Tab-separated table of C-alpha atoms in Angstrom:
chain	number	residue	atom	x	y	z
A	1	GLY	CA	-9.211	-11.980	-36.345
A	2	ALA	CA	-9.862	-14.866	-34.072
A	3	VAL	CA	-6.817	-16.560	-32.703
A	4	VAL	CA	-6.249	-20.155	-31.188
A	5	SER	CA	-3.263	-20.433	-29.365
A	6	GLN	CA	-2.066	-24.233	-28.609
A	7	HIS	CA	0.918	-25.218	-26.392
A	8	PRO	CA	3.163	-27.114	-26.677
A	9	SER	CA	3.825	-27.313	-30.154
A	10	TRP	CA	6.217	-30.318	-29.856
A	11	VAL	CA	6.273	-32.853	-27.106
A	12	ILE	CA	8.611	-35.916	-26.893
A	13	CYS	CA	8.811	-38.199	-24.155
A	14	LYS	CA	8.790	-41.604	-22.368
A	15	SER	CA	6.238	-44.120	-22.685
A	16	GLY	CA	4.292	-43.717	-19.514
A	17	THR	CA	4.173	-39.846	-19.300
A	18	SER	CA	1.360	-37.877	-18.970
A	19	VAL	CA	1.096	-35.111	-21.569
A	20	LYS	CA	-1.033	-31.731	-21.248
A	21	ILE	CA	-1.957	-29.744	-24.147
A	22	GLU	CA	-3.359	-26.361	-23.785
A	23	CYS	CA	-5.735	-24.540	-26.144
A	24	ARG	CA	-6.495	-21.000	-25.659
A	25	SER	CA	-8.614	-18.476	-27.539
A	26	LEU	CA	-7.100	-15.176	-27.428
A	27	ASP	CA	-9.604	-12.630	-28.380
A	28	PHE	CA	-12.800	-14.535	-27.910
A	29	GLN	CA	-14.777	-16.666	-25.889
A	30	ALA	CA	-15.604	-19.960	-26.588
A	31	THR	CA	-18.094	-22.082	-24.517
A	32	THR	CA	-17.243	-25.041	-26.916
A	33	MET	CA	-14.130	-26.137	-27.991
A	34	PHE	CA	-12.734	-29.522	-30.236
A	35	TRP	CA	-9.919	-31.783	-30.035
A	36	TYR	CA	-9.018	-33.636	-33.027
A	37	ARG	CA	-6.489	-35.898	-33.933
A	38	GLN	CA	-4.480	-36.654	-37.078
A	39	PHE	CA	-2.377	-39.496	-38.346
A	40	PRO	CA	0.033	-39.508	-40.893
A	41	LYS	CA	-1.708	-39.057	-44.416
A	42	GLN	CA	-4.997	-39.212	-42.783
A	43	SER	CA	-7.780	-36.684	-42.211
A	44	LEU	CA	-8.425	-34.925	-39.091
A	45	MET	CA	-10.731	-37.035	-36.925
A	46	LEU	CA	-12.782	-35.228	-33.736
A	47	MET	CA	-11.737	-36.861	-30.573
A	48	ALA	CA	-14.031	-34.966	-28.431
A	49	THR	CA	-16.026	-31.401	-27.749
A	50	SER	CA	-14.946	-29.654	-24.863
A	51	ASN	CA	-17.920	-27.996	-23.115
A	52	GLU	CA	-16.979	-24.872	-20.617
A	53	GLY	CA	-18.408	-26.064	-17.014
A	54	SER	CA	-19.404	-29.191	-17.658
A	55	LYS	CA	-18.168	-32.698	-19.032
A	56	ALA	CA	-16.452	-33.115	-22.554
A	57	THR	CA	-18.696	-35.318	-25.240
A	58	TYR	CA	-16.494	-38.153	-26.716
A	59	GLU	CA	-16.568	-39.424	-30.078
A	60	GLN	CA	-17.182	-43.221	-30.457
A	61	GLY	CA	-14.015	-45.252	-29.821
A	62	VAL	CA	-12.089	-42.445	-27.818
A	63	GLU	CA	-11.382	-43.387	-24.327
A	64	LYS	CA	-12.389	-40.734	-21.726
A	65	ASP	CA	-10.345	-42.073	-19.121
A	66	LYS	CA	-7.077	-41.904	-21.504
A	67	PHE	CA	-7.794	-38.500	-23.031
A	68	LEU	CA	-9.059	-36.024	-19.913
A	69	ILE	CA	-10.364	-32.872	-21.137
A	70	ASN	CA	-10.905	-29.913	-18.983
A	71	HIS	CA	-12.632	-26.413	-20.128
A	72	ALA	CA	-12.404	-24.337	-16.348
A	73	SER	CA	-12.998	-21.005	-18.298
A	74	LEU	CA	-14.466	-19.479	-21.591
A	75	THR	CA	-10.870	-19.410	-22.951
A	76	LEU	CA	-9.060	-22.343	-21.993
A	77	SER	CA	-9.446	-26.116	-22.690
A	78	THR	CA	-6.773	-28.760	-21.769
A	79	LEU	CA	-6.460	-32.173	-23.138
A	80	THR	CA	-4.282	-34.693	-20.892
A	81	VAL	CA	-2.949	-37.740	-22.656
A	82	THR	CA	-2.802	-40.025	-19.542
A	83	SER	CA	-0.003	-42.744	-19.574
A	84	ALA	CA	0.730	-42.132	-23.280
A	85	HIS	CA	2.335	-45.000	-25.273
A	86	PRO	CA	3.820	-44.749	-28.992
A	87	GLU	CA	0.350	-45.810	-30.236
A	88	ASP	CA	-0.619	-42.256	-28.935
A	89	SER	CA	1.727	-40.461	-31.069
A	90	SER	CA	-0.130	-37.899	-33.399
A	91	PHE	CA	-0.791	-34.657	-34.230
A	92	TYR	CA	-3.328	-33.073	-32.079
A	93	ILE	CA	-5.039	-30.091	-33.004
A	94	CYS	CA	-7.860	-28.008	-31.344
A	95	SER	CA	-10.369	-25.451	-32.495
A	96	ALA	CA	-12.980	-23.183	-31.224
A	97	ARG	CA	-15.985	-21.033	-32.208
A	98	ASP	CA	-16.672	-17.428	-31.013
A	99	SER	CA	-19.770	-18.329	-28.651
A	100	GLY	CA	-20.435	-14.400	-29.130
A	101	ARG	CA	-21.276	-14.496	-32.800
A	102	GLY	CA	-24.001	-17.342	-33.519
A	103	VAL	CA	-23.924	-21.139	-34.228
A	104	ASN	CA	-22.708	-20.612	-37.943
A	105	GLN	CA	-19.347	-19.353	-37.511
A	106	PRO	CA	-16.147	-20.632	-38.669
A	107	GLN	CA	-13.943	-22.938	-36.315
A	108	HIS	CA	-10.729	-21.443	-35.687
A	109	PHE	CA	-7.740	-23.614	-35.243
A	110	GLY	CA	-4.678	-23.719	-33.520
A	111	ASP	CA	-1.397	-24.710	-34.545
A	112	GLY	CA	-1.530	-28.261	-33.418
A	113	THR	CA	0.769	-30.404	-30.873
A	114	ARG	CA	3.028	-32.712	-32.410
A	115	LEU	CA	2.935	-35.743	-29.849
A	116	SER	CA	6.062	-38.178	-29.878
A	117	ILE	CA	6.208	-41.186	-27.361
A	118	LEU	CA	9.185	-43.424	-27.348
B	1	LYS	CA	-22.673	-41.379	-40.976
B	2	GLN	CA	-21.063	-38.499	-42.909
B	3	GLU	CA	-18.144	-39.340	-45.096
B	4	VAL	CA	-16.112	-36.559	-47.014
B	5	THR	CA	-14.004	-37.559	-50.039
B	6	GLN	CA	-11.654	-35.299	-51.728
B	7	ILE	CA	-10.426	-35.529	-55.416
B	8	PRO	CA	-7.728	-35.744	-56.417
B	9	ALA	CA	-5.592	-36.705	-53.570
B	10	ALA	CA	-2.356	-34.850	-55.154
B	11	LEU	CA	-2.108	-32.617	-57.719
B	12	SER	CA	1.018	-30.880	-59.388
B	13	VAL	CA	0.731	-28.080	-62.073
B	14	PRO	CA	2.650	-25.254	-63.487
B	15	GLU	CA	2.396	-21.850	-61.983
B	16	GLY	CA	0.035	-19.464	-63.522
B	17	GLU	CA	-2.794	-21.969	-64.008
B	18	ASN	CA	-6.191	-22.233	-62.711
B	19	LEU	CA	-7.000	-25.301	-60.962
B	20	VAL	CA	-10.004	-27.039	-59.402
B	21	LEU	CA	-10.538	-29.151	-55.947
B	22	ASN	CA	-13.093	-31.261	-55.397
B	23	CYS	CA	-14.911	-32.157	-52.396
B	24	SER	CA	-18.275	-34.702	-51.716
B	25	PHE	CA	-20.228	-35.392	-48.840
B	26	THR	CA	-22.762	-38.372	-48.176
B	27	ASP	CA	-25.143	-36.464	-46.108
B	28	SER	CA	-26.614	-33.199	-46.972
B	29	ALA	CA	-27.637	-32.215	-43.330
B	30	ILE	CA	-25.004	-29.853	-42.858
B	31	TYR	CA	-24.846	-26.204	-41.355
B	32	ASN	CA	-21.830	-25.182	-43.338
B	33	LEU	CA	-18.684	-26.342	-45.498
B	34	GLN	CA	-15.364	-24.857	-45.019
B	35	TRP	CA	-12.244	-25.253	-46.856
B	36	PHE	CA	-8.681	-25.098	-44.953
B	37	ARG	CA	-5.236	-25.008	-45.943
B	38	GLN	CA	-2.854	-26.787	-43.947
B	39	ASP	CA	0.994	-26.569	-44.440
B	40	PRO	CA	3.858	-29.246	-43.558
B	41	GLY	CA	3.641	-29.846	-39.852
B	42	LYS	CA	1.217	-26.736	-39.501
B	43	GLY	CA	-2.288	-26.097	-37.703
B	44	LEU	CA	-5.123	-25.016	-40.313
B	45	THR	CA	-6.009	-21.646	-41.939
B	46	SER	CA	-9.534	-21.226	-42.761
B	47	LEU	CA	-10.019	-19.976	-46.355
B	48	LEU	CA	-13.639	-19.986	-46.899
B	49	LEU	CA	-16.839	-21.051	-44.989
B	50	ILE	CA	-19.888	-21.537	-46.992
B	51	GLN	CA	-23.449	-21.710	-45.160
B	52	SER	CA	-25.755	-24.334	-46.476
B	53	SER	CA	-28.320	-21.588	-47.709
B	54	GLN	CA	-25.339	-20.360	-49.895
B	55	ARG	CA	-24.014	-21.401	-53.696
B	56	GLU	CA	-20.525	-19.846	-53.370
B	57	GLN	CA	-18.120	-17.848	-51.764
B	58	THR	CA	-15.045	-15.659	-53.035
B	59	SER	CA	-11.704	-14.490	-51.599
B	60	GLY	CA	-8.967	-13.095	-53.537
B	61	ARG	CA	-8.201	-15.906	-56.154
B	62	LEU	CA	-10.165	-18.423	-54.371
B	63	ASN	CA	-13.796	-19.145	-55.223
B	64	ALA	CA	-15.602	-21.848	-53.446
B	65	SER	CA	-18.944	-23.391	-54.575
B	66	LEU	CA	-21.531	-25.539	-52.787
B	67	ASP	CA	-24.161	-28.085	-54.302
B	68	LYS	CA	-25.885	-29.020	-50.965
B	69	SER	CA	-28.598	-31.357	-52.780
B	70	SER	CA	-25.660	-33.337	-54.703
B	71	GLY	CA	-23.321	-33.242	-51.952
B	72	ARG	CA	-20.684	-31.506	-53.869
B	73	SER	CA	-18.209	-28.511	-53.359
B	74	THR	CA	-15.316	-27.116	-55.495
B	75	LEU	CA	-12.427	-24.877	-54.599
B	76	TYR	CA	-11.302	-22.976	-57.606
B	77	ILE	CA	-8.089	-21.319	-57.431
B	78	ALA	CA	-6.962	-18.823	-60.027
B	79	ALA	CA	-3.467	-17.808	-61.439
B	80	SER	CA	-1.856	-20.228	-59.019
B	81	GLN	CA	1.349	-19.311	-57.371
B	82	PRO	CA	4.259	-21.650	-55.722
B	83	GLY	CA	2.886	-19.990	-52.513
B	84	ASP	CA	-0.162	-21.988	-52.995
B	85	SER	CA	1.480	-25.116	-52.477
B	86	ALA	CA	-0.113	-26.536	-49.507
B	87	THR	CA	-2.559	-29.462	-48.419
B	88	TYR	CA	-6.412	-28.279	-48.863
B	89	LEU	CA	-9.058	-29.664	-46.733
B	90	CYS	CA	-12.720	-29.672	-46.923
B	91	ALA	CA	-14.596	-30.126	-43.826
B	92	VAL	CA	-18.445	-30.127	-42.910
B	93	ARG	CA	-20.299	-29.191	-39.962
B	94	PRO	CA	-23.137	-31.899	-39.565
B	95	ARG	CA	-26.453	-30.509	-38.643
B	96	SER	CA	-27.686	-32.155	-35.263
B	97	GLY	CA	-29.519	-31.068	-32.237
B	98	GLY	CA	-27.253	-29.991	-30.280
B	99	GLY	CA	-25.888	-27.520	-32.589
B	100	ALA	CA	-22.593	-27.755	-31.496
B	101	ASP	CA	-20.905	-30.683	-33.444
B	102	GLY	CA	-17.263	-30.826	-34.616
B	103	LEU	CA	-16.363	-30.901	-38.159
B	104	THR	CA	-15.887	-34.014	-40.589
B	105	PHE	CA	-13.099	-33.848	-42.609
B	106	GLY	CA	-11.636	-35.009	-45.910
B	107	LYS	CA	-8.417	-36.639	-46.194
B	108	GLY	CA	-7.170	-33.311	-48.391
B	109	THR	CA	-5.644	-32.540	-52.070
B	110	HIS	CA	-1.777	-32.258	-51.701
B	111	LEU	CA	-1.148	-29.391	-54.198
B	112	ILE	CA	2.359	-28.491	-55.444
B	113	ILE	CA	2.637	-25.485	-57.954
B	114	GLN	CA	5.861	-25.932	-59.870
B	115	PRO	CA	7.736	-22.302	-60.229
């Protein structure tokens, strides 16, 4: 089945550090990937849509200069949390849809990255 | 704006029981609805996907139904097992012009199956 690999799974770092999270589709190509964030006891919230070869689309209230997204190939999207602060601590998870199988295919999720900023 | 609500927020039942998890959404303009399982500290495992034109999908002991006009879906779990303990998430894919929108999630139902 379709596999999405997300790395790293856990990050602990000091305030002010920039953190990069990778999301890879291992056995399919994805022109579009999605980044979500989940705070404790809350639902997953879509942050942005990552588009291969073009700019990402950010949801309302998400700072594009804070959360940099790069989708340079059909199998890799990266999310960089710039100058992270404790309020950015959360569970970040990506998903991808197989672009070769039509628009109504399920999204496949990575295992997520737990980010803790001290 | 699409909102997804899941009831109950938590459920604890003895092993072997059949159970139903509920999901409702406010905007019926959707491509599909997807049920996921999330184990503590882990990512999401897709369980079932129902297209907007479908009424139900089945996989093993799981059966999901969709009534798009009323904005409701149910996930039926038969003969529950302790290994079914997890948080179950319902998500809809809104229908929009671009066709590439992300999912809108409910807060989930935290399910505990007692051995």
